[in-house]
Coordinates of C-alpha atoms in Angstrom, one line a residue:
Chain Q
M951 CA 264.6 -28.3 309.2
S952 CA 264.1 -24.8 308.0
S953 CA 263.9 -24.2 304.3
F954 CA 263.6 -20.5 303.6
R955 CA 260.7 -19.2 301.7
S956 CA 260.1 -21.1 298.5
S957 CA 261.2 -20.1 295.0
R958 CA 258.0 -18.6 293.6
S959 CA 259.3 -15.0 293.2
F960 CA 261.4 -13.8 290.4
G961 CA 264.5 -13.5 292.6
G962 CA 263.8 -17.1 293.8
G963 CA 263.7 -18.2 290.2
V964 CA 267.1 -16.7 289.5
A965 CA 268.5 -18.3 292.7
T966 CA 267.1 -21.6 291.6
V967 CA 268.7 -21.4 288.2
A968 CA 272.0 -20.3 289.7
T969 CA 272.0 -23.2 292.2
W970 CA 271.3 -25.6 289.4
I971 CA 274.2 -24.3 287.3
G972 CA 276.5 -24.3 290.4
G973 CA 275.6 -27.9 291.3
L974 CA 276.0 -29.1 287.7
L975 CA 279.4 -27.3 287.4
M976 CA 280.6 -29.0 290.6
F977 CA 279.6 -32.3 289.2
A978 CA 280.8 -31.7 285.6
P979 CA 284.4 -33.0 286.2
V980 CA 283.0 -36.2 287.8
A981 CA 280.6 -36.7 284.9
W982 CA 283.5 -36.2 282.4
M983 CA 285.6 -38.6 284.3
V984 CA 283.0 -41.4 284.1
L985 CA 282.3 -40.6 280.4
T986 CA 286.1 -40.7 279.6
S987 CA 286.4 -44.0 281.4
L988 CA 284.0 -45.6 278.9
K989 CA 285.8 -44.4 275.8
T990 CA 288.6 -46.0 273.8
E991 CA 292.0 -44.2 274.3
Q992 CA 291.6 -42.7 270.8
Q993 CA 288.2 -41.3 271.7
A994 CA 289.4 -40.0 275.0
V995 CA 292.0 -37.8 273.4
S996 CA 290.2 -36.8 270.2
D997 CA 289.9 -33.2 269.1
P998 CA 287.2 -32.1 269.2
P999 CA 286.2 -34.1 272.3
T1000 CA 284.0 -37.1 271.6
L1001 CA 280.6 -36.8 273.2
F1002 CA 278.7 -39.7 271.6
F1003 CA 280.2 -43.1 271.4
I1004 CA 279.6 -46.8 272.0
P1005 CA 280.8 -47.4 275.6
T1006 CA 283.5 -49.9 276.3
F1007 CA 284.3 -51.5 279.7
A1008 CA 287.7 -52.6 278.5
H1009 CA 289.6 -50.3 280.9
Y1010 CA 287.7 -51.6 283.9
V1011 CA 288.5 -55.1 282.9
D1012 CA 292.2 -54.1 282.6
A1013 CA 292.1 -52.6 286.1
F1014 CA 290.9 -55.8 287.6
A1015 CA 293.6 -57.7 285.6
N1016 CA 296.3 -55.5 287.0
G1017 CA 295.9 -56.1 290.7
F1018 CA 293.0 -53.8 291.5
L1019 CA 291.4 -56.3 293.9
A1020 CA 294.5 -56.8 296.0
S1021 CA 294.9 -53.1 296.5
A1022 CA 291.2 -52.7 297.2
W1023 CA 291.4 -55.3 299.9
N1024 CA 294.3 -53.4 301.5
S1025 CA 292.3 -50.3 301.5
V1026 CA 289.2 -52.0 302.9
V1027 CA 291.3 -53.4 305.8
A1028 CA 293.2 -50.2 306.5
A1029 CA 290.2 -47.9 306.3
G1030 CA 287.7 -50.3 307.8
V1031 CA 289.6 -51.7 310.7
S1032 CA 291.0 -48.2 311.6
T1033 CA 287.5 -46.8 311.5
I1034 CA 286.1 -49.5 313.8
I1035 CA 288.9 -48.9 316.3
V1036 CA 288.4 -45.1 316.1
I1037 CA 284.7 -45.4 316.9
L1038 CA 285.3 -47.9 319.8
L1039 CA 287.8 -45.5 321.3
A1040 CA 285.9 -42.3 320.6
V1041 CA 282.6 -43.3 322.2
P1042 CA 284.0 -43.8 325.7
A1043 CA 286.3 -40.8 325.4
A1044 CA 283.4 -38.6 324.3
Y1045 CA 281.4 -39.9 327.2
A1046 CA 284.2 -38.7 329.6
L1047 CA 284.1 -35.3 327.9
A1048 CA 280.4 -34.8 327.7
I1049 CA 278.1 -36.9 329.9
R1050 CA 280.2 -37.4 333.0
P1051 CA 283.0 -35.0 332.2
V1052 CA 286.4 -35.2 333.7
Q1053 CA 287.8 -32.1 335.3
K1054 CA 289.4 -29.9 332.7
W1055 CA 287.5 -31.7 330.0
R1056 CA 287.8 -28.6 327.9
D1057 CA 291.6 -28.8 328.0
V1058 CA 291.5 -32.5 327.0
L1059 CA 289.2 -31.8 324.1
F1060 CA 291.5 -28.9 323.0
F1061 CA 294.5 -31.2 323.2
F1062 CA 292.8 -33.7 320.9
I1063 CA 291.9 -31.1 318.4
S1064 CA 295.3 -29.5 318.6
T1065 CA 297.0 -32.7 317.6
K1066 CA 295.3 -32.3 314.3
M1067 CA 297.2 -29.0 313.8
M1068 CA 300.4 -30.8 313.9
P1069 CA 301.5 -31.4 310.3
V1070 CA 302.3 -35.1 309.7
A1071 CA 305.6 -33.8 308.3
A1072 CA 306.6 -32.8 311.8
G1073 CA 306.5 -36.4 313.0
I1074 CA 307.1 -38.4 309.9
V1075 CA 310.8 -39.0 310.3
P1076 CA 310.6 -40.6 313.8
L1077 CA 307.4 -42.4 313.0
Y1078 CA 309.1 -43.9 310.0
L1079 CA 312.2 -45.0 312.0
I1080 CA 310.0 -46.5 314.8
A1081 CA 308.0 -48.4 312.3
K1082 CA 311.2 -49.6 310.7
D1083 CA 312.6 -50.8 314.0
L1084 CA 309.4 -52.6 314.9
D1085 CA 309.4 -54.3 311.4
L1086 CA 306.0 -52.7 310.6
L1087 CA 306.9 -51.0 307.3
N1088 CA 304.9 -52.2 304.4
T1089 CA 302.1 -53.8 306.5
R1090 CA 298.5 -53.0 306.8
L1091 CA 298.9 -52.9 310.5
V1092 CA 301.1 -49.8 310.4
L1093 CA 298.4 -48.0 308.3
V1094 CA 295.7 -49.0 310.7
I1095 CA 297.7 -47.6 313.6
L1096 CA 298.5 -44.4 311.8
Y1097 CA 294.9 -43.9 310.6
V1098 CA 293.6 -44.4 314.1
S1099 CA 295.7 -41.6 315.5
M1100 CA 294.9 -39.5 312.4
N1101 CA 291.1 -39.8 312.8
L1102 CA 290.6 -40.2 316.5
P1103 CA 290.7 -36.5 317.4
L1104 CA 288.0 -35.6 314.8
A1105 CA 285.9 -38.5 315.8
I1106 CA 286.0 -37.6 319.5
W1107 CA 285.1 -34.0 318.7
M1108 CA 282.1 -35.0 316.6
T1109 CA 280.9 -37.8 318.9
R1110 CA 281.1 -35.5 321.9
S1111 CA 279.0 -32.9 320.1
F1112 CA 276.3 -35.5 319.5
M1113 CA 276.4 -36.6 323.1
T1114 CA 275.9 -33.0 324.4
E1115 CA 272.6 -33.0 322.5
V1116 CA 271.3 -36.0 324.5
P1117 CA 268.6 -34.5 326.8
P1118 CA 269.9 -34.4 330.3
E1119 CA 266.5 -35.3 331.7
L1120 CA 266.7 -38.7 330.1
L1121 CA 270.1 -39.4 331.7
E1122 CA 269.0 -38.2 335.1
A1123 CA 265.9 -40.4 335.0
A1124 CA 268.1 -43.3 334.2
R1125 CA 270.4 -42.5 337.0
L1126 CA 267.6 -42.2 339.5
D1127 CA 266.4 -45.6 338.3
G1128 CA 269.9 -46.9 339.3
A1129 CA 271.1 -47.6 335.8
S1130 CA 274.8 -48.4 335.6
R1131 CA 277.1 -46.4 333.3
S1132 CA 277.3 -49.1 330.7
R1133 CA 273.5 -49.5 330.8
E1134 CA 273.1 -45.8 330.4
M1135 CA 275.4 -45.9 327.4
V1136 CA 273.7 -48.9 325.7
T1137 CA 270.1 -48.1 326.3
I1138 CA 270.0 -44.3 326.1
I1139 CA 273.1 -42.7 324.6
L1140 CA 274.0 -45.0 321.8
P1141 CA 270.5 -45.2 320.2
L1142 CA 270.2 -41.4 320.3
I1143 CA 273.6 -40.7 318.7
R1144 CA 273.5 -43.6 316.1
P1145 CA 273.0 -41.3 313.1
G1146 CA 275.7 -39.1 314.3
L1147 CA 278.1 -42.0 314.8
A1148 CA 277.3 -43.2 311.3
S1149 CA 278.4 -39.8 309.9
T1150 CA 281.5 -39.8 312.0
A1151 CA 282.4 -43.3 310.9
L1152 CA 281.8 -42.4 307.3
L1153 CA 284.0 -39.3 307.5
C1154 CA 286.8 -41.3 309.2
F1155 CA 286.5 -44.0 306.6
I1156 CA 286.7 -41.4 303.8
F1157 CA 289.8 -39.8 305.2
A1158 CA 291.5 -43.2 305.7
W1159 CA 290.4 -44.5 302.3
N1160 CA 291.7 -41.4 300.5
E1161 CA 294.9 -41.1 302.5
Y1162 CA 298.0 -40.9 300.4
F1163 CA 301.0 -39.4 302.2
L1164 CA 301.4 -42.0 304.9
A1165 CA 300.6 -44.8 302.6
V1166 CA 303.2 -43.7 300.1
N1167 CA 305.9 -43.5 302.8
F1168 CA 305.1 -46.5 305.0
T1169 CA 304.2 -49.1 302.4
T1170 CA 305.6 -50.3 299.1
T1171 CA 304.1 -53.6 297.8
V1172 CA 301.2 -53.6 300.3
A1173 CA 299.6 -50.8 298.2
T1174 CA 296.3 -49.2 299.0
L1175 CA 294.2 -47.8 296.3
P1176 CA 295.7 -44.3 296.2
I1177 CA 299.1 -45.9 295.6
F1178 CA 297.7 -48.3 293.0
L1179 CA 296.4 -45.2 291.2
Q1180 CA 299.6 -43.3 291.5
K1181 CA 301.3 -46.0 289.5
F1182 CA 299.3 -44.9 286.5
L1183 CA 301.0 -41.5 286.6
S1184 CA 304.2 -43.0 285.2
F1185 CA 302.4 -44.5 282.2
G1186 CA 301.8 -40.9 281.0
K1187 CA 299.5 -39.5 278.5
L1188 CA 298.6 -42.5 276.4
Y1189 CA 296.4 -43.8 279.3
T1190 CA 293.8 -41.0 279.7
A1191 CA 290.8 -43.3 279.5
Q1192 CA 292.5 -46.0 281.7
V1193 CA 293.3 -43.4 284.4
A1194 CA 289.6 -42.2 284.3
A1195 CA 288.4 -45.8 284.6
V1196 CA 290.6 -46.6 287.7
A1197 CA 289.8 -43.2 289.2
T1198 CA 286.1 -43.9 288.8
L1199 CA 286.4 -47.4 290.2
V1200 CA 288.3 -46.4 293.4
N1201 CA 285.6 -43.8 294.2
I1202 CA 282.5 -45.9 293.7
P1203 CA 282.3 -47.2 297.3
V1204 CA 282.8 -43.9 299.1
V1205 CA 280.7 -41.8 296.7
A1206 CA 277.9 -44.4 297.0
A1207 CA 278.1 -44.4 300.8
G1208 CA 278.3 -40.6 300.8
W1209 CA 275.2 -40.3 298.6
L1210 CA 273.2 -42.7 300.8
V1211 CA 274.0 -40.9 304.1
Q1212 CA 274.4 -37.3 302.9
K1213 CA 271.3 -36.1 304.8
S1214 CA 272.5 -37.3 308.2
L1215 CA 276.1 -36.3 307.3
V1216 CA 274.8 -32.7 306.7
R1217 CA 273.0 -32.8 310.0
G1218 CA 276.0 -34.2 311.7
L1219 CA 278.7 -31.7 310.6
T1220 CA 277.8 -29.1 313.2
F1221 CA 280.8 -30.0 315.5
G1222 CA 278.8 -28.8 318.5
A1223 CA 278.4 -25.3 317.1
V1224 CA 274.6 -25.2 317.5
K1225 CA 273.4 -23.8 320.8
Chain E
M133 CA 272.6 -25.6 334.5
S134 CA 275.8 -27.0 333.2
G135 CA 276.2 -30.8 333.0
A136 CA 279.3 -31.0 335.3
A137 CA 277.5 -28.9 337.9
T138 CA 274.3 -31.0 337.6
D139 CA 276.3 -34.1 338.1
R140 CA 278.0 -32.8 341.1
V141 CA 274.7 -31.7 342.6
V142 CA 273.1 -35.1 341.9
V143 CA 276.1 -37.0 343.3
A144 CA 276.3 -34.8 346.3
A145 CA 272.5 -35.2 347.0
L146 CA 272.8 -39.0 346.8
R147 CA 275.9 -39.3 348.9
P148 CA 276.1 -36.4 351.3
Q149 CA 279.2 -37.6 353.2
R150 CA 281.7 -38.8 350.7
S151 CA 285.1 -39.9 351.9
R152 CA 288.2 -38.7 350.1
A153 CA 288.8 -42.2 348.7
S154 CA 285.4 -42.3 347.1
V155 CA 286.0 -38.9 345.5
R156 CA 289.2 -40.2 344.1
R157 CA 287.4 -43.4 342.9
E158 CA 284.8 -41.2 341.2
G159 CA 287.5 -39.2 339.5
W160 CA 289.2 -42.3 338.2
A161 CA 285.9 -43.7 337.1
R162 CA 285.4 -40.6 335.0
R163 CA 288.9 -40.6 333.6
L164 CA 289.0 -44.3 332.8
P165 CA 286.9 -44.2 329.6
L166 CA 289.2 -41.4 328.3
L167 CA 292.4 -43.4 328.6
P168 CA 292.1 -45.9 325.7
A169 CA 291.9 -42.9 323.4
L170 CA 294.2 -40.5 325.1
V171 CA 297.2 -42.9 325.5
P172 CA 297.6 -43.9 321.8
V173 CA 297.1 -40.3 320.7
L174 CA 299.8 -39.1 323.2
L175 CA 302.1 -41.9 322.1
L176 CA 301.6 -41.4 318.4
T177 CA 301.7 -37.6 318.3
Q178 CA 303.8 -36.3 321.2
I179 CA 306.7 -38.8 321.2
P180 CA 307.4 -38.4 317.5
F181 CA 307.2 -34.6 317.9
V182 CA 309.8 -34.6 320.7
M183 CA 312.0 -36.9 318.7
T184 CA 311.7 -34.6 315.7
I185 CA 313.0 -31.7 317.8
W186 CA 315.9 -33.9 319.0
F187 CA 316.7 -35.1 315.4
S188 CA 316.6 -31.5 314.2
L189 CA 319.6 -30.7 316.4
Q190 CA 321.7 -33.4 314.7
R191 CA 323.7 -33.7 311.5
W192 CA 322.3 -36.9 310.1
N193 CA 322.2 -37.9 306.4
L194 CA 321.3 -41.5 305.6
L195 CA 323.4 -41.4 302.5
S196 CA 326.5 -40.1 304.2
M197 CA 328.9 -42.4 306.0
A198 CA 329.5 -39.8 308.7
P199 CA 327.9 -40.8 312.0
R200 CA 325.1 -38.7 313.5
R201 CA 326.3 -35.9 315.7
F202 CA 324.8 -33.1 317.7
I203 CA 325.2 -29.8 315.9
G204 CA 322.9 -27.5 317.9
L205 CA 320.8 -25.1 315.9
R206 CA 322.8 -25.4 312.7
N207 CA 320.0 -27.1 310.8
F208 CA 317.8 -24.2 311.7
V209 CA 320.4 -21.6 310.6
F210 CA 320.7 -23.6 307.3
A211 CA 316.9 -23.6 306.9
F212 CA 316.6 -19.9 307.3
G213 CA 319.3 -19.4 304.7
D214 CA 317.5 -21.7 302.3
S215 CA 315.6 -19.2 300.1
T216 CA 313.6 -22.1 298.5
F217 CA 312.4 -23.0 301.9
L218 CA 311.5 -19.5 302.8
R219 CA 309.5 -19.1 299.6
T220 CA 307.8 -22.4 300.4
I221 CA 306.6 -20.9 303.7
L222 CA 305.1 -18.0 301.8
H223 CA 303.5 -20.3 299.2
T224 CA 302.0 -22.4 302.0
V225 CA 300.4 -19.4 303.6
L226 CA 299.1 -18.0 300.3
M227 CA 297.8 -21.2 298.9
T228 CA 296.2 -22.3 302.1
G229 CA 294.5 -18.9 302.4
E230 CA 293.3 -18.9 298.8
I231 CA 291.9 -22.4 299.1
V232 CA 290.1 -21.6 302.4
I233 CA 288.6 -18.4 301.0
L234 CA 287.5 -19.8 297.7
S235 CA 286.1 -23.0 299.3
I236 CA 284.1 -20.9 301.8
A237 CA 282.8 -18.6 299.1
I238 CA 281.7 -21.4 296.7
G239 CA 280.4 -23.7 299.5
M240 CA 278.4 -21.0 301.2
A241 CA 276.9 -19.7 297.9
L242 CA 275.8 -23.3 297.1
A243 CA 274.5 -23.9 300.6
V244 CA 272.4 -20.8 300.6
G245 CA 271.0 -21.7 297.2
L246 CA 270.3 -25.3 298.3
N247 CA 268.5 -24.3 301.6
R248 CA 265.4 -23.4 299.7
S249 CA 262.7 -25.6 298.3
F250 CA 262.9 -25.9 294.5
P251 CA 262.4 -28.6 291.9
G252 CA 265.4 -31.0 291.8
R253 CA 266.9 -29.8 295.1
N254 CA 267.9 -33.2 296.3
L255 CA 269.5 -34.1 293.0
I256 CA 271.5 -30.9 292.9
R257 CA 272.6 -31.3 296.5
T258 CA 273.8 -34.8 295.8
L259 CA 275.8 -33.7 292.7
A260 CA 277.3 -30.7 294.5
V261 CA 278.6 -32.7 297.6
T262 CA 280.2 -35.4 295.4
P263 CA 283.6 -33.8 294.8
F264 CA 284.4 -34.0 298.6
F265 CA 284.0 -37.8 298.5
L266 CA 286.5 -38.2 295.7
M267 CA 290.0 -39.5 296.5
P268 CA 292.4 -36.6 296.0
V269 CA 294.8 -38.8 294.2
A270 CA 292.1 -39.9 291.7
A271 CA 290.7 -36.4 291.3
S272 CA 294.2 -34.9 290.7
L273 CA 295.3 -37.6 288.3
F274 CA 292.1 -37.2 286.3
W275 CA 292.2 -33.4 286.2
K276 CA 295.9 -33.7 285.1
T277 CA 295.3 -36.2 282.3
S278 CA 291.8 -35.4 281.0
L279 CA 291.3 -31.7 281.8
F280 CA 294.5 -29.8 282.2
D281 CA 296.6 -31.6 279.6
P282 CA 297.4 -29.1 276.9
T283 CA 297.2 -31.6 274.0
F284 CA 294.6 -34.1 275.1
G285 CA 292.7 -32.3 277.8
L286 CA 289.2 -30.8 277.7
F287 CA 290.4 -27.3 278.8
G288 CA 293.0 -27.2 276.0
A289 CA 290.3 -28.0 273.5
V290 CA 288.0 -25.3 274.9
T291 CA 290.7 -22.6 275.0
A292 CA 291.8 -23.6 271.4
A293 CA 288.2 -23.3 270.3
L294 CA 288.0 -19.8 271.8
G295 CA 291.1 -18.8 269.9
L296 CA 293.3 -18.6 273.0
G297 CA 295.6 -21.4 272.0
R298 CA 296.2 -24.5 274.0
V299 CA 297.0 -23.2 277.5
D300 CA 299.3 -25.5 279.5
W301 CA 297.5 -24.9 282.8
L302 CA 299.9 -26.9 285.0
S303 CA 303.1 -25.2 283.9
E304 CA 301.7 -21.8 283.0
H305 CA 299.3 -21.4 286.0
P306 CA 300.5 -24.1 288.5
V307 CA 299.3 -22.3 291.7
F308 CA 295.9 -21.5 290.1
S309 CA 295.5 -25.2 289.1
V310 CA 296.3 -26.6 292.5
V311 CA 294.1 -24.0 294.2
L312 CA 291.3 -24.8 291.7
V313 CA 291.3 -28.6 292.2
S314 CA 291.6 -28.3 296.0
S315 CA 288.9 -25.7 296.3
W316 CA 286.6 -27.7 294.1
Q317 CA 286.9 -30.6 296.6
W318 CA 286.8 -28.7 299.8
S319 CA 283.9 -26.4 298.8
S320 CA 281.7 -29.5 298.9
F321 CA 282.8 -30.1 302.4
V322 CA 282.1 -26.4 303.4
L323 CA 278.7 -26.8 301.6
M324 CA 277.7 -29.6 304.0
I325 CA 278.9 -27.8 307.1
V326 CA 277.1 -24.5 306.1
L327 CA 274.0 -26.4 305.1
A328 CA 274.0 -28.0 308.6
G329 CA 274.2 -24.5 310.0
L330 CA 271.4 -23.2 307.9
Q331 CA 269.2 -26.1 308.7
S332 CA 269.7 -25.5 312.4
F333 CA 268.5 -21.9 312.0
P334 CA 265.2 -21.7 313.8
E335 CA 262.3 -21.6 311.3
E336 CA 260.2 -19.5 313.7
V337 CA 262.7 -16.7 313.6
D338 CA 262.5 -16.6 309.8
E339 CA 258.7 -16.7 309.9
A340 CA 258.4 -14.0 312.5
A341 CA 260.7 -11.8 310.6
S342 CA 258.7 -12.2 307.4
V343 CA 255.5 -11.5 309.3
D344 CA 257.1 -8.3 310.5
G345 CA 257.9 -7.4 306.9
A346 CA 261.6 -7.8 307.1
S347 CA 263.2 -8.1 303.7
R348 CA 264.9 -11.3 302.8
F349 CA 268.3 -9.5 302.6
Y350 CA 267.8 -8.0 306.1
V351 CA 267.0 -11.4 307.6
F352 CA 270.0 -12.9 306.0
R353 CA 272.4 -10.1 306.9
R354 CA 271.2 -9.6 310.5
L355 CA 270.0 -13.0 311.6
V356 CA 271.2 -15.8 309.4
L357 CA 274.8 -14.6 309.0
P358 CA 275.5 -14.2 312.7
H359 CA 274.0 -17.7 313.2
L360 CA 276.3 -19.0 310.6
R361 CA 279.4 -17.5 312.0
P362 CA 280.6 -20.5 314.0
F363 CA 280.0 -22.8 311.1
L364 CA 282.1 -20.6 308.8
E365 CA 284.8 -20.5 311.4
L366 CA 284.7 -24.3 311.7
S367 CA 284.9 -24.6 307.9
A368 CA 287.9 -22.3 307.8
L369 CA 289.6 -24.3 310.6
L370 CA 289.0 -27.7 309.1
V371 CA 289.8 -26.8 305.5
A372 CA 293.0 -25.1 306.6
M373 CA 293.9 -28.1 308.7
Y374 CA 293.5 -30.6 305.9
V375 CA 294.9 -28.3 303.1
L376 CA 298.1 -27.9 305.0
E377 CA 298.6 -31.6 304.5
N378 CA 297.5 -31.3 300.8
I379 CA 300.3 -33.5 299.6
A380 CA 298.4 -35.8 297.3
T381 CA 297.0 -33.0 295.2
I382 CA 300.3 -31.2 294.9
S383 CA 302.5 -34.2 294.2
L384 CA 300.2 -35.6 291.6
L385 CA 299.3 -32.4 289.8
T386 CA 302.5 -30.5 289.7
G387 CA 305.0 -32.5 291.7
G388 CA 305.5 -29.3 293.6
G389 CA 306.9 -27.5 290.6
P390 CA 307.7 -25.8 288.4
A391 CA 310.7 -24.6 290.4
Y392 CA 308.9 -25.3 293.8
A393 CA 306.1 -22.8 292.8
T394 CA 303.5 -25.1 294.3
T395 CA 305.5 -26.8 297.0
N396 CA 304.0 -26.4 300.4
L397 CA 305.8 -27.0 303.7
S398 CA 304.6 -30.6 304.3
Y399 CA 305.7 -31.5 300.8
Y400 CA 309.1 -29.8 301.2
V401 CA 309.7 -31.7 304.4
Y402 CA 308.8 -34.9 302.6
L403 CA 311.2 -34.1 299.7
Q404 CA 314.0 -33.5 302.2
A405 CA 313.4 -36.6 304.2
F406 CA 312.6 -39.1 301.5
S407 CA 314.5 -37.8 298.4
A408 CA 317.5 -36.1 300.0
F409 CA 317.6 -38.5 303.0
S410 CA 318.8 -35.7 305.3
M411 CA 316.9 -36.6 308.4
G412 CA 318.4 -33.8 310.6
R413 CA 317.4 -31.1 308.1
A414 CA 314.0 -32.6 307.4
S415 CA 313.3 -32.6 311.1
A416 CA 314.3 -29.0 311.4
Y417 CA 312.0 -28.1 308.5
G418 CA 309.3 -30.2 310.1
T419 CA 309.7 -28.3 313.4
I420 CA 309.4 -25.0 311.5
A421 CA 306.4 -26.4 309.5
L422 CA 304.8 -27.1 312.9
I423 CA 305.4 -23.5 314.1
V424 CA 303.9 -22.1 310.9
A425 CA 300.9 -24.4 311.1
I426 CA 300.4 -23.3 314.7
A427 CA 300.7 -19.6 313.7
L428 CA 298.2 -20.1 310.9
V429 CA 295.7 -22.2 312.7
T430 CA 295.8 -20.9 316.3
P431 CA 293.6 -17.8 315.6
L432 CA 291.0 -20.2 314.1
L433 CA 291.4 -22.6 317.0
R434 CA 290.8 -19.8 319.4
L435 CA 287.5 -19.1 317.7
V436 CA 286.5 -22.7 317.9
A437 CA 287.4 -22.7 321.6
G438 CA 285.0 -19.9 321.9
I439 CA 282.3 -22.0 320.2
L440 CA 283.0 -24.8 322.6
R441 CA 282.8 -22.6 325.7
E442 CA 279.4 -21.3 324.6
G443 CA 278.0 -24.4 323.1
G444 CA 277.7 -27.9 324.5
R445 CA 276.6 -28.8 327.9
A446 CA 279.2 -28.0 330.5

């Protein structure tokens, strides 16, 4: 990893201070959200804003009392199951695009990426009608299916870029030893791309966990967390602290996971652009 | 040597006389792992797309008792006479462009700042990447109720203290508000991609340049920036791709208003289909949305295709 020259010069000092300020500004809304969530409603809307107060967890308790766990379970299933399926499908596909490429692998990869260009809006009407005919509306299954097709292209693209970084000598050695394709995959490729696969899975999980448009159209009572949150909109202004509490709560798992793997995520987001 | 060529050479060396059947078997053995991913993506993206085009040629309102019937291009004629829709196309292009540019500017500045060693670097990186992990619905709702709200929000209190009065951001500056919240989240994503790019910049090059007495600015301008180009292009592509679908932020912050000022194409199609129940028209709008998306994203995609050709193994 290359870190450019350290910060001992004057210019370096200025850059350090600017980076600190920039990072803190980026985080400030998040900090304010957590702070607001621990206030009473009166403190949350006071003028001037309240900075020092005795924290209350009442809004978190309220969220759990109002069906938070049921929605959280729907989100875990929709995001978790779809991510597992995406990875199971993306790994062999990436193999066929990187290690033993099919003819025209570039066209195939391009096709996958280009499906991401298609706005969901251009397919939402028929998808809705098909789901309705198959009696899939308002189920977790329909979300799993939609999230798989939503995330698969990105996952294939990322996984392929990790596979292209597997040293060819290792693969040739294994082939000369007579290793089968599945052995080659399990003993050589998978261990090498594991950090990359973890970043890919996290990214797919985040996109599915945060997904709103499909969830709002295809489900009603089987609400995932974005839909659970959206209901607070209609309650309006009196619920500032309550909104902050639920907004904090729904983000805890993904933010925690993101913080834990940020280093490998940063390494993984090259999409094959490094030569 | 490229991977496909290597494979062919290796295979040819091992089996000098291959029958046509074995060539075919080898081809299918290569294609097989692709199919479980290719088939569902084809089914779930191409079939709905073809159906959308078919629906777009029909008069079909779920609220009307009149049966569906084929009306040719009349939905498209209607769409191009719909001035709100045409403004929506313009807004989509402008908002997407603004968000892409702002996210790249902020994300890249932060990435360059973070790619140095200084006290607290890990902490600041952790804080700066956080907005990307936030659920857009949660972020938008919170910004709306706690920050933008003219009476109860923090921004209102700040502008009041500065003597500017309580600015109602969401109704007075709706586009700015949507662009601000979206860019805030996506600049974190750009930050991670550009940081990945900076970290893959060979350290030896930097050291050699500094031994040669090259100024830091020169190194950045002549060596780092060209190295970063594919990463910036990727950022632009991915941000544009996801922002075109930026429905959660728009619908929760402004509901697309006031007077459709912040409605983008995807959101407009959604409003047609699920509020107006006019499936035929919504499909025509959807088809046009697709064409606009292709027009916006194809130049970026071409750049990425260039990256793929040069990079990778084959």
